[in-house]
Tab-separated table of C-alpha atoms in Angstrom:
chain	number	residue	atom	x	y	z
H	1	UNK	CA	0.000	0.000	0.000
H	2	UNK	CA	1.559	3.246	-1.157
H	3	UNK	CA	1.265	6.105	1.271
H	4	UNK	CA	-0.152	9.486	0.365
H	5	UNK	CA	1.266	12.682	1.786
H	6	UNK	CA	0.060	16.267	2.188
H	7	UNK	CA	2.472	19.096	2.956
H	8	UNK	CA	0.363	21.989	4.250
H	9	UNK	CA	2.287	25.232	4.546
H	10	UNK	CA	5.650	25.581	2.842
H	11	UNK	CA	7.610	27.276	5.591
H	12	UNK	CA	11.328	26.541	5.743
H	13	UNK	CA	10.638	23.162	7.341
H	14	UNK	CA	7.684	22.221	5.128
H	15	UNK	CA	9.723	23.086	2.050
H	16	UNK	CA	12.645	20.904	3.167
H	17	UNK	CA	10.303	18.032	3.908
H	18	UNK	CA	8.797	18.369	0.453
H	19	UNK	CA	12.208	18.372	-1.235
H	20	UNK	CA	13.401	15.327	0.683
H	21	UNK	CA	10.106	13.472	0.435
H	22	UNK	CA	9.976	14.015	-3.318
H	23	UNK	CA	13.165	11.945	-3.605
H	24	UNK	CA	11.247	8.934	-2.337
H	25	UNK	CA	7.671	9.322	-3.520
H	26	UNK	CA	5.367	11.100	-5.952
H	27	UNK	CA	2.323	10.839	-3.781
H	28	UNK	CA	2.500	14.369	-2.442
H	29	UNK	CA	-0.059	17.158	-2.367
H	30	UNK	CA	1.114	20.632	-1.434
H	31	UNK	CA	-0.949	23.515	-0.100
H	32	UNK	CA	0.213	27.068	0.607
H	33	UNK	CA	-1.412	30.464	0.370
H	34	UNK	CA	1.645	32.024	-1.270
H	35	UNK	CA	1.445	31.673	-5.026
H	36	UNK	CA	5.160	32.261	-5.641
H	37	UNK	CA	6.156	29.552	-3.185
H	38	UNK	CA	3.726	27.022	-4.636
H	39	UNK	CA	4.800	27.801	-8.197
H	40	UNK	CA	8.466	27.381	-7.299
H	41	UNK	CA	8.062	23.806	-6.168
H	42	UNK	CA	4.980	22.437	-7.844
H	43	UNK	CA	7.149	20.120	-9.931
H	44	UNK	CA	7.850	18.129	-6.776
H	45	UNK	CA	4.193	17.466	-6.099
H	46	UNK	CA	1.464	15.474	-7.794
H	47	UNK	CA	-1.001	18.230	-7.075
H	48	UNK	CA	-0.498	21.728	-5.738
H	49	UNK	CA	-2.983	24.253	-4.346
H	50	UNK	CA	-2.707	27.971	-3.711
H	51	UNK	CA	-5.082	28.138	-0.793
H	52	UNK	CA	-5.205	29.450	2.729
H	53	UNK	CA	-5.528	26.164	4.580
H	54	UNK	CA	-6.892	27.939	7.653
H	55	UNK	CA	-10.260	27.724	5.882
H	56	UNK	CA	-11.596	24.284	6.902
H	57	UNK	CA	-14.015	24.030	3.973
H	58	UNK	CA	-11.266	24.762	1.453
H	59	UNK	CA	-8.895	22.266	3.053
H	60	UNK	CA	-11.582	19.609	3.206
H	61	UNK	CA	-12.418	20.145	-0.460
H	62	UNK	CA	-8.788	19.905	-1.502
H	63	UNK	CA	-7.619	16.867	0.385
H	64	UNK	CA	-8.498	13.512	-1.109
H	65	UNK	CA	-9.648	10.708	1.143
H	66	UNK	CA	-6.946	8.395	2.270
H	67	UNK	CA	-4.177	10.880	3.034
H	68	UNK	CA	-1.928	8.939	5.394
H	69	UNK	CA	0.572	11.551	6.451
H	70	UNK	CA	0.266	15.330	6.716
H	71	UNK	CA	3.047	17.763	7.516
H	72	UNK	CA	1.975	21.206	8.723
H	73	UNK	CA	4.351	24.174	8.699
H	74	UNK	CA	2.677	27.550	8.666
H	75	UNK	CA	5.622	29.363	10.234
H	76	UNK	CA	4.902	31.202	13.449
H	77	UNK	CA	1.136	31.423	12.866
H	78	UNK	CA	-0.207	29.481	15.836
H	79	UNK	CA	-3.863	30.120	15.055
H	80	UNK	CA	-3.479	28.695	11.550
H	81	UNK	CA	-1.566	25.688	12.854
H	82	UNK	CA	-4.325	24.955	15.386
H	83	UNK	CA	-7.183	25.235	12.902
H	84	UNK	CA	-5.397	23.173	10.236
H	85	UNK	CA	-4.369	20.488	12.700
H	86	UNK	CA	-7.878	20.202	14.002
H	87	UNK	CA	-9.331	20.006	10.483
H	88	UNK	CA	-6.912	17.211	9.628
H	89	UNK	CA	-7.918	15.350	12.757
H	90	UNK	CA	-11.601	15.610	11.841
H	91	UNK	CA	-10.793	14.337	8.356
H	92	UNK	CA	-9.264	11.230	9.945
H	93	UNK	CA	-5.681	11.771	8.760
H	94	UNK	CA	-3.649	9.197	10.665
H	95	UNK	CA	-0.305	10.993	11.027
H	96	UNK	CA	-0.446	14.744	11.649
H	97	UNK	CA	3.058	16.127	11.974
H	98	UNK	CA	3.250	19.773	12.994
H	99	UNK	CA	6.235	22.055	13.356
H	100	UNK	CA	6.365	24.181	16.500
H	101	UNK	CA	8.844	26.690	17.859
H	102	UNK	CA	8.158	26.308	21.545
H	103	UNK	CA	7.100	23.584	23.964
H	104	UNK	CA	3.997	25.553	24.923
H	105	UNK	CA	2.821	25.718	21.323
H	106	UNK	CA	3.630	22.067	20.821
H	107	UNK	CA	1.453	21.108	23.784
H	108	UNK	CA	-1.507	23.074	22.432
H	109	UNK	CA	-1.094	21.493	18.988
H	110	UNK	CA	-1.065	18.030	20.541
H	111	UNK	CA	-4.339	18.762	22.300
H	112	UNK	CA	-6.066	19.719	19.041
H	113	UNK	CA	-4.887	16.636	17.199
H	114	UNK	CA	-1.197	16.647	16.221
H	115	UNK	CA	0.309	13.163	16.479
H	116	UNK	CA	3.927	14.348	16.290
H	117	UNK	CA	5.436	17.736	17.029
H	118	UNK	CA	8.723	18.638	15.371
H	119	UNK	CA	10.869	21.288	17.071
H	120	UNK	CA	13.594	22.154	14.517
H	121	UNK	CA	15.122	24.943	16.623
H	122	UNK	CA	15.239	22.858	19.787
H	123	UNK	CA	16.710	19.836	18.056
H	124	UNK	CA	19.395	21.925	16.375
H	125	UNK	CA	20.262	23.639	19.660
H	126	UNK	CA	20.497	20.339	21.532
H	127	UNK	CA	22.929	19.034	18.953
H	128	UNK	CA	24.983	22.212	18.785
H	129	UNK	CA	25.479	23.303	22.380
H	130	UNK	CA	27.527	20.335	23.646
H	131	UNK	CA	30.001	20.996	20.821
H	132	UNK	CA	30.344	24.622	21.902
H	133	UNK	CA	31.324	23.765	25.450
H	134	UNK	CA	33.705	20.911	24.686
H	135	UNK	CA	36.728	21.231	22.397
H	136	UNK	CA	37.036	17.435	21.992
H	137	UNK	CA	33.406	16.780	21.113
H	138	UNK	CA	32.679	16.947	17.389
H	139	UNK	CA	29.055	15.883	17.238
H	140	UNK	CA	26.385	15.096	19.775
H	141	UNK	CA	23.133	13.293	19.122
H	142	UNK	CA	20.650	12.538	21.884
H	143	UNK	CA	18.870	9.303	20.947
H	144	UNK	CA	16.917	8.294	24.005
H	145	UNK	CA	16.883	9.226	27.682
H	146	UNK	CA	19.565	6.621	28.225
H	147	UNK	CA	21.675	6.886	25.080
H	148	UNK	CA	23.559	9.514	23.151
H	149	UNK	CA	25.861	9.176	20.197
H	150	UNK	CA	28.829	11.453	19.942
H	151	UNK	CA	31.968	12.033	17.966
H	152	UNK	CA	34.842	12.375	20.389
H	153	UNK	CA	38.483	13.034	19.643
H	154	UNK	CA	40.611	10.267	21.159
H	155	UNK	CA	41.572	11.495	24.649
H	156	UNK	CA	45.329	11.968	24.778
H	157	UNK	CA	46.048	9.244	27.276
H	158	UNK	CA	44.526	6.583	25.002
H	159	UNK	CA	46.653	7.428	21.951
H	160	UNK	CA	48.754	4.407	21.029
H	161	UNK	CA	46.517	1.910	22.798
H	162	UNK	CA	44.343	-0.669	21.088
H	163	UNK	CA	40.618	-0.714	21.761
H	164	UNK	CA	41.138	-3.927	23.714
H	165	UNK	CA	43.718	-2.245	25.939
H	166	UNK	CA	41.612	0.881	26.362
H	167	UNK	CA	38.638	-1.265	27.381
H	168	UNK	CA	36.198	1.628	26.948
H	169	UNK	CA	33.089	-0.495	27.387
H	170	UNK	CA	34.003	-1.889	30.789
H	171	UNK	CA	35.975	1.067	32.082
H	172	UNK	CA	33.993	4.013	30.741
H	173	UNK	CA	30.590	2.669	29.668
H	174	UNK	CA	31.469	3.726	26.106
H	175	UNK	CA	30.739	1.640	23.029
H	176	UNK	CA	32.900	2.691	20.054
H	177	UNK	CA	30.929	2.239	16.823
H	178	UNK	CA	33.369	3.450	14.192
H	179	UNK	CA	36.181	5.906	13.729
H	180	UNK	CA	37.363	8.477	11.254
H	181	UNK	CA	40.296	10.858	10.828
H	182	UNK	CA	39.743	14.373	12.179
H	183	UNK	CA	40.034	15.934	8.728
H	184	UNK	CA	38.106	13.199	6.936
H	185	UNK	CA	34.489	12.318	6.361
H	186	UNK	CA	34.861	8.605	5.791
H	187	UNK	CA	34.135	6.303	8.713
H	188	UNK	CA	35.888	2.998	9.055
H	189	UNK	CA	34.997	0.019	11.137
H	190	UNK	CA	38.147	-0.707	13.076
H	191	UNK	CA	39.705	-3.974	14.159
H	192	UNK	CA	40.013	-4.424	17.937
H	193	UNK	CA	43.785	-4.549	17.449
H	194	UNK	CA	43.899	-1.111	15.802
H	195	UNK	CA	46.092	1.359	17.721
H	196	UNK	CA	44.391	4.711	18.181
H	197	UNK	CA	46.118	7.782	16.799
H	198	UNK	CA	46.012	11.393	17.920
H	199	UNK	CA	43.949	12.531	14.938
H	200	UNK	CA	41.307	9.821	15.307
H	201	UNK	CA	37.719	10.744	16.072
H	202	UNK	CA	35.654	8.025	17.710
H	203	UNK	CA	31.937	7.617	17.143
H	204	UNK	CA	30.782	6.597	20.603
H	205	UNK	CA	27.518	5.396	22.109
H	206	UNK	CA	26.760	5.614	25.808
H	207	UNK	CA	24.749	7.459	28.414
H	208	UNK	CA	25.015	11.255	28.328
H	209	UNK	CA	26.913	11.130	31.591
H	210	UNK	CA	29.412	8.557	30.345
H	211	UNK	CA	29.950	10.345	27.037
H	212	UNK	CA	30.453	13.793	28.510
H	213	UNK	CA	32.617	12.270	31.235
H	214	UNK	CA	34.689	10.660	28.507
H	215	UNK	CA	35.295	14.056	26.872
H	216	UNK	CA	36.081	15.626	30.235
H	217	UNK	CA	33.222	18.122	29.901
H	218	UNK	CA	30.027	18.376	31.828
H	219	UNK	CA	27.386	19.383	29.311
H	220	UNK	CA	24.141	19.324	31.204
H	221	UNK	CA	23.021	19.626	34.791
H	222	UNK	CA	22.851	22.795	36.764
H	223	UNK	CA	25.831	25.074	36.915
H	224	UNK	CA	27.706	25.548	40.148
H	225	UNK	CA	29.432	28.542	41.653
H	226	UNK	CA	27.900	31.206	39.452
H	227	UNK	CA	29.263	34.025	41.522
H	228	UNK	CA	32.798	32.754	41.502
H	229	UNK	CA	32.818	31.978	37.803
H	230	UNK	CA	31.471	35.406	37.021
H	231	UNK	CA	34.016	37.103	39.172
H	232	UNK	CA	36.804	35.697	37.087
H	233	UNK	CA	35.526	36.656	33.685
H	234	UNK	CA	32.838	39.250	34.122
H	235	UNK	CA	34.527	41.081	36.966
H	236	UNK	CA	34.925	44.472	35.367
H	237	UNK	CA	32.231	47.015	36.236
H	238	UNK	CA	30.706	47.066	32.781
H	239	UNK	CA	30.034	43.349	33.066
H	240	UNK	CA	27.836	43.496	36.121
H	241	UNK	CA	24.651	41.537	35.697
H	242	UNK	CA	22.127	43.992	34.432
H	243	UNK	CA	20.152	44.818	31.348
H	244	UNK	CA	21.360	47.751	29.334
H	245	UNK	CA	19.460	49.471	26.640
H	246	UNK	CA	21.566	50.754	23.765
H	247	UNK	CA	19.879	53.295	21.635
H	248	UNK	CA	19.798	52.838	17.900
H	249	UNK	CA	21.729	55.438	15.984
U	1	UNK	CA	40.563	28.774	29.809
U	2	UNK	CA	36.841	29.373	30.180
U	3	UNK	CA	35.057	30.243	26.971
U	4	UNK	CA	32.877	33.310	26.547
U	5	UNK	CA	29.714	33.234	24.466
U	6	UNK	CA	27.491	35.813	22.801
U	7	UNK	CA	23.988	34.949	21.614
U	8	UNK	CA	22.963	37.657	19.166
U	9	UNK	CA	19.309	37.556	18.243
U	10	UNK	CA	16.923	35.461	20.286
U	11	UNK	CA	14.918	33.822	17.525
U	12	UNK	CA	13.543	30.368	18.234
U	13	UNK	CA	16.971	28.827	17.661
U	14	UNK	CA	18.965	31.496	19.533
U	15	UNK	CA	16.626	31.157	22.483
U	16	UNK	CA	17.032	27.394	22.608
U	17	UNK	CA	20.790	27.689	22.373
U	18	UNK	CA	20.740	30.155	25.263
U	19	UNK	CA	18.613	27.860	27.416
U	20	UNK	CA	20.791	24.835	26.768
U	21	UNK	CA	24.061	26.738	26.995
U	22	UNK	CA	23.052	28.242	30.332
U	23	UNK	CA	22.988	24.722	31.772
U	24	UNK	CA	26.715	24.471	31.180
U	25	UNK	CA	28.116	27.970	31.559
U	26	UNK	CA	27.471	31.462	32.908
U	27	UNK	CA	29.720	33.186	30.432
U	28	UNK	CA	26.922	34.308	28.136
U	29	UNK	CA	26.039	37.723	26.774
U	30	UNK	CA	22.688	38.151	25.022
U	31	UNK	CA	21.665	40.815	22.537
U	32	UNK	CA	18.246	41.335	20.975
U	33	UNK	CA	16.278	44.381	19.881
U	34	UNK	CA	13.048	43.117	21.454
U	35	UNK	CA	12.820	44.257	25.054
U	36	UNK	CA	10.211	41.676	26.088
U	37	UNK	CA	12.332	38.798	24.786
U	38	UNK	CA	15.482	40.045	26.514
U	39	UNK	CA	13.643	40.608	29.795
U	40	UNK	CA	12.155	37.105	29.684
U	41	UNK	CA	15.512	35.406	29.640
U	42	UNK	CA	18.028	37.798	31.127
U	43	UNK	CA	18.368	35.522	34.158
U	44	UNK	CA	20.186	33.027	31.931
U	45	UNK	CA	22.846	35.524	30.874
U	46	UNK	CA	25.663	37.345	32.631
U	47	UNK	CA	24.852	40.466	30.678
U	48	UNK	CA	21.922	41.330	28.443
U	49	UNK	CA	21.444	44.136	25.943
U	50	UNK	CA	18.333	45.492	24.248
U	51	UNK	CA	19.995	46.645	21.047
U	52	UNK	CA	19.585	46.292	17.336
U	53	UNK	CA	22.778	44.412	16.565
U	54	UNK	CA	22.570	45.427	12.901
U	55	UNK	CA	24.287	48.642	14.039
U	56	UNK	CA	28.017	47.793	13.913
U	57	UNK	CA	29.044	50.553	16.328
U	58	UNK	CA	26.512	49.418	18.928
U	59	UNK	CA	27.539	45.793	18.615
U	60	UNK	CA	31.225	46.663	18.830
U	61	UNK	CA	30.605	48.751	21.939
U	62	UNK	CA	28.663	45.957	23.630
U	63	UNK	CA	30.853	42.970	22.992
U	64	UNK	CA	33.851	42.533	25.274
U	65	UNK	CA	37.151	41.464	23.820
U	66	UNK	CA	37.784	37.775	23.939
U	67	UNK	CA	34.375	36.468	22.939
U	68	UNK	CA	35.153	32.962	21.711
U	69	UNK	CA	31.828	31.839	20.334
U	70	UNK	CA	28.925	33.816	18.884
U	71	UNK	CA	25.553	32.434	17.867
U	72	UNK	CA	23.503	34.594	15.493
U	73	UNK	CA	19.771	34.057	15.013
U	74	UNK	CA	17.902	37.073	13.715
U	75	UNK	CA	15.072	35.029	12.205
U	76	UNK	CA	14.497	35.524	8.500
U	77	UNK	CA	16.251	38.902	8.328
U	78	UNK	CA	19.089	38.158	5.918
U	79	UNK	CA	20.421	41.707	5.827
U	80	UNK	CA	20.774	41.801	9.614
U	81	UNK	CA	22.433	38.387	9.637
U	82	UNK	CA	24.957	39.517	7.022
U	83	UNK	CA	25.870	42.766	8.776
U	84	UNK	CA	26.142	41.153	12.213
U	85	UNK	CA	28.211	38.244	10.907
U	86	UNK	CA	30.582	40.599	9.176
U	87	UNK	CA	30.930	42.788	12.267
U	88	UNK	CA	31.781	39.727	14.354
U	89	UNK	CA	34.382	38.688	11.824
U	90	UNK	CA	35.996	42.116	11.969
U	91	UNK	CA	36.020	41.916	15.760
U	92	UNK	CA	37.995	38.697	15.489
U	93	UNK	CA	35.426	36.369	17.021
U	94	UNK	CA	36.759	32.881	16.386
U	95	UNK	CA	33.552	30.880	16.070
U	96	UNK	CA	30.647	32.590	14.318
U	97	UNK	CA	27.655	30.276	14.187
U	98	UNK	CA	24.732	31.542	12.145
U	99	UNK	CA	21.293	30.085	11.620
U	100	UNK	CA	20.004	30.035	8.047
U	101	UNK	CA	16.836	28.770	6.433
U	102	UNK	CA	18.152	28.009	2.978
U	103	UNK	CA	21.369	26.830	1.370
U	104	UNK	CA	21.600	30.041	-0.660
U	105	UNK	CA	21.491	32.189	2.442
U	106	UNK	CA	23.963	29.936	4.188
U	107	UNK	CA	26.426	30.349	1.334
U	108	UNK	CA	26.201	34.132	1.494
U	109	UNK	CA	26.685	34.111	5.257
U	110	UNK	CA	29.787	31.947	4.865
U	111	UNK	CA	31.257	34.438	2.441
U	112	UNK	CA	30.842	37.321	4.901
U	113	UNK	CA	32.427	35.430	7.775
U	114	UNK	CA	30.250	32.712	9.317
U	115	UNK	CA	32.354	29.735	10.404
U	116	UNK	CA	29.389	27.385	10.842
U	117	UNK	CA	25.909	27.537	9.371
U	118	UNK	CA	23.112	25.774	11.200
U	119	UNK	CA	20.051	24.758	9.183
U	120	UNK	CA	17.436	23.740	11.754
U	121	UNK	CA	14.669	23.185	9.205
U	122	UNK	CA	16.837	21.119	6.900
U	123	UNK	CA	18.240	18.983	9.683
U	124	UNK	CA	14.788	18.288	11.082
U	125	UNK	CA	13.467	17.397	7.623
U	126	UNK	CA	16.370	15.055	6.909
U	127	UNK	CA	15.708	13.209	10.140
U	128	UNK	CA	11.945	13.080	9.673
U	129	UNK	CA	11.377	12.118	6.061
U	130	UNK	CA	12.953	8.642	6.117
U	131	UNK	CA	10.609	7.742	8.993
U	132	UNK	CA	7.613	8.857	6.940
U	133	UNK	CA	8.392	6.590	4.027
U	134	UNK	CA	9.352	3.485	5.990
U	135	UNK	CA	7.120	1.815	8.562
U	136	UNK	CA	10.044	-0.112	10.096
U	137	UNK	CA	12.373	2.849	10.520
U	138	UNK	CA	12.010	4.627	13.863
U	139	UNK	CA	14.800	7.166	13.726
U	140	UNK	CA	17.302	8.282	11.117
U	141	UNK	CA	20.414	10.357	11.741
U	142	UNK	CA	22.812	11.242	8.928
U	143	UNK	CA	26.304	11.477	10.472
U	144	UNK	CA	28.657	11.749	7.546
U	145	UNK	CA	28.499	11.182	3.807
U	146	UNK	CA	29.335	7.535	4.475
U	147	UNK	CA	27.494	6.799	7.691
U	148	UNK	CA	23.979	7.038	9.073
U	149	UNK	CA	22.570	5.807	12.334
U	150	UNK	CA	19.063	4.497	12.398
U	151	UNK	CA	16.593	2.738	14.608
U	152	UNK	CA	15.180	-0.187	12.689
U	153	UNK	CA	12.580	-2.687	13.785
U	154	UNK	CA	14.003	-6.203	13.498
U	155	UNK	CA	13.045	-7.425	10.023
U	156	UNK	CA	10.675	-10.363	10.340
U	157	UNK	CA	12.986	-12.953	8.865
U	158	UNK	CA	15.619	-12.322	11.532
U	159	UNK	CA	13.295	-12.818	14.518
U	160	UNK	CA	14.555	-15.764	16.609
U	161	UNK	CA	18.104	-15.573	15.266
U	162	UNK	CA	21.131	-14.485	17.260
U	163	UNK	CA	23.233	-11.609	16.023
U	164	UNK	CA	25.961	-14.113	15.170
U	165	UNK	CA	23.558	-16.107	13.011
U	166	UNK	CA	22.127	-12.993	11.382
U	167	UNK	CA	25.651	-11.816	10.553
U	168	UNK	CA	24.492	-8.286	9.746
U	169	UNK	CA	27.958	-6.849	9.444
U	170	UNK	CA	29.179	-9.218	6.773
U	171	UNK	CA	25.904	-9.838	5.021
U	172	UNK	CA	24.274	-6.398	5.132
U	173	UNK	CA	27.013	-3.897	6.015
U	174	UNK	CA	25.096	-3.120	9.209
U	175	UNK	CA	26.726	-2.640	12.608
U	176	UNK	CA	24.220	-3.090	15.446
U	177	UNK	CA	25.112	-0.731	18.308
U	178	UNK	CA	22.388	-1.439	20.835
U	179	UNK	CA	18.768	-2.480	21.032
U	180	UNK	CA	15.604	-1.539	22.838
U	181	UNK	CA	12.019	-2.730	23.039
U	182	UNK	CA	9.600	-0.999	20.669
U	183	UNK	CA	7.574	0.479	23.527
U	184	UNK	CA	10.580	1.307	25.691
U	185	UNK	CA	13.143	4.063	25.905
U	186	UNK	CA	15.943	2.142	27.556
U	187	UNK	CA	18.718	0.844	25.333
U	188	UNK	CA	20.604	-2.309	26.235
U	189	UNK	CA	23.915	-3.551	24.952
U	190	UNK	CA	23.142	-7.097	23.851
U	191	UNK	CA	25.216	-10.249	23.999
U	192	UNK	CA	26.040	-11.770	20.602
U	193	UNK	CA	24.044	-14.841	21.725
U	194	UNK	CA	20.874	-12.841	22.307
U	195	UNK	CA	17.975	-14.037	20.149
U	196	UNK	CA	16.160	-11.154	18.476
U	197	UNK	CA	12.457	-10.747	19.193
U	198	UNK	CA	9.678	-9.273	17.084
U	199	UNK	CA	9.343	-6.158	19.244
U	200	UNK	CA	13.057	-5.339	19.250
U	201	UNK	CA	14.317	-2.134	17.693
U	202	UNK	CA	17.948	-2.165	16.581
U	203	UNK	CA	20.160	0.893	16.635
U	204	UNK	CA	22.195	0.389	13.472
U	205	UNK	CA	25.155	2.093	11.874
U	206	UNK	CA	25.949	1.781	8.194
U	207	UNK	CA	25.910	3.593	4.893
U	208	UNK	CA	22.606	5.184	3.932
U	209	UNK	CA	22.220	2.624	1.200
U	210	UNK	CA	22.837	-0.327	3.504
U	211	UNK	CA	20.548	1.006	6.209
U	212	UNK	CA	17.636	1.793	3.914
U	213	UNK	CA	18.203	-1.489	2.127
U	214	UNK	CA	18.007	-3.218	5.490
U	215	UNK	CA	14.579	-1.672	6.165
U	216	UNK	CA	13.388	-2.561	2.703
U	217	UNK	CA	12.792	1.084	1.799
U	218	UNK	CA	14.577	3.269	-0.640
U	219	UNK	CA	14.768	6.684	0.972
U	220	UNK	CA	16.908	8.704	-1.354
U	221	UNK	CA	17.812	8.680	-5.005
U	222	UNK	CA	15.594	9.740	-7.821
U	223	UNK	CA	12.182	8.278	-8.146
U	224	UNK	CA	11.295	6.012	-11.020
U	225	UNK	CA	8.159	5.527	-13.021
U	226	UNK	CA	6.410	8.705	-11.993
U	227	UNK	CA	3.684	8.315	-14.521
U	228	UNK	CA	2.792	4.793	-13.546
U	229	UNK	CA	2.835	5.512	-9.844
U	230	UNK	CA	0.625	8.503	-10.334
U	231	UNK	CA	-1.838	6.588	-12.426
U	232	UNK	CA	-2.519	4.239	-9.576
U	233	UNK	CA	-3.143	6.756	-6.885
U	234	UNK	CA	-3.776	10.066	-8.522
U	235	UNK	CA	-5.753	8.662	-11.450
U	236	UNK	CA	-9.028	10.473	-10.945
U	237	UNK	CA	-9.486	13.620	-13.012
U	238	UNK	CA	-9.253	15.970	-10.078
U	239	UNK	CA	-5.783	14.639	-9.310
U	240	UNK	CA	-4.195	15.562	-12.588
U	241	UNK	CA	-0.933	17.358	-12.151
U	242	UNK	CA	-1.803	21.003	-12.149
U	243	UNK	CA	-1.917	23.974	-9.852
U	244	UNK	CA	-5.325	25.022	-8.675
U	245	UNK	CA	-6.162	28.248	-7.002
U	246	UNK	CA	-8.833	27.983	-4.353
U	247	UNK	CA	-10.436	31.230	-3.435
U	248	UNK	CA	-10.723	32.190	0.193
U	249	UNK	CA	-14.264	32.395	1.469
């Protein structure tokens, strides 16, 4: 059974979904109120509509029966997202995937019928921030409450050891999946006898605690000693904690 | 050496970065022109400014020397992103991370000085779409041109086999990292003698081709037989490939 898809709202996320989805299927309907946007990508869709989907009658008329998956991205317009989501629910669409920018909005959209909320900004931030606070962490992917995957530069003290000697799994709770060179893209599956080199980057799986412990950085959890940390760096008068208002020139 | 961070523009991505970053460090300066936004999160920053950062003099006056990492998210305002990025480059900020919605914008921002472009919408779409086209794929994370990680439900024919018997690595190019139950969050590292069960979900590493082949779905690559596929599903007259304009009521 071939699935049918509707992309409703071609915001930056909806547009990317359409482009990627079109690589795998032709069963896509697109709906957006902006004519220029619809025209620019109608070749990717089986059927395209220039319509404001916030109108339930119009959306109902457009969508064929048997749409399996809908993706809703109407930018920051919460009212439109709510009305569209609810219309899709009433039409019996099984998967209603809606993009949201904040947890609060996501919760509201779930109540009115969204089956999945996608938070592009949150996901990107969660991947990025650990890399910003650790110089030896190259990538960070939360997978489940108990598992993250991360690219970690081989800690100095393990350089020259084999994976058997390093014994990461027993000693550090770290499962090494593959490795690559720091300046390369290509991953290799290593032999247990391989001796790690200083420019190796390990793709590791483990709990967040074990992985960040392995890199020597604490990524999450509450900060400690705010006052003392601030004193060191933000000690000059103009760095006192306060909000300043700069006037535009 | 403790790093110092500046979050310039508190769009949905900038705000998330701030929230996550504040869990790990206090060395954060925030800048946004919207007073309400700055007020709502000034507790997370050492110093907060209500300023339009598009003004180079204002931004230069605000930022202390020695900012290591800047994160720029001024929403869809390309002009502001360009000017701010370029100002940061001139100030010698080492890492300039800028959010962009499209590849074209990202390329321009790189030219004017961004060291890293983050595409939240694209990343979210790339993770989501494979799950939409495959019922046995639960998660999909592109890691490098040669490696993806994915959660895959155990294909039926492997149920009851051990991992040794299934021989995924040799036979399918698939490296199984861990497994979990379909309705559970907790990953376990399995023993090679473990017999796979129908409700097991495998966390697999492999090339995109091997992983999607393993699930029985082709996720990327150009589609084939558009006409024939369309005939089956979009065969009724009102599904002919065309753009319709629905009028608002």
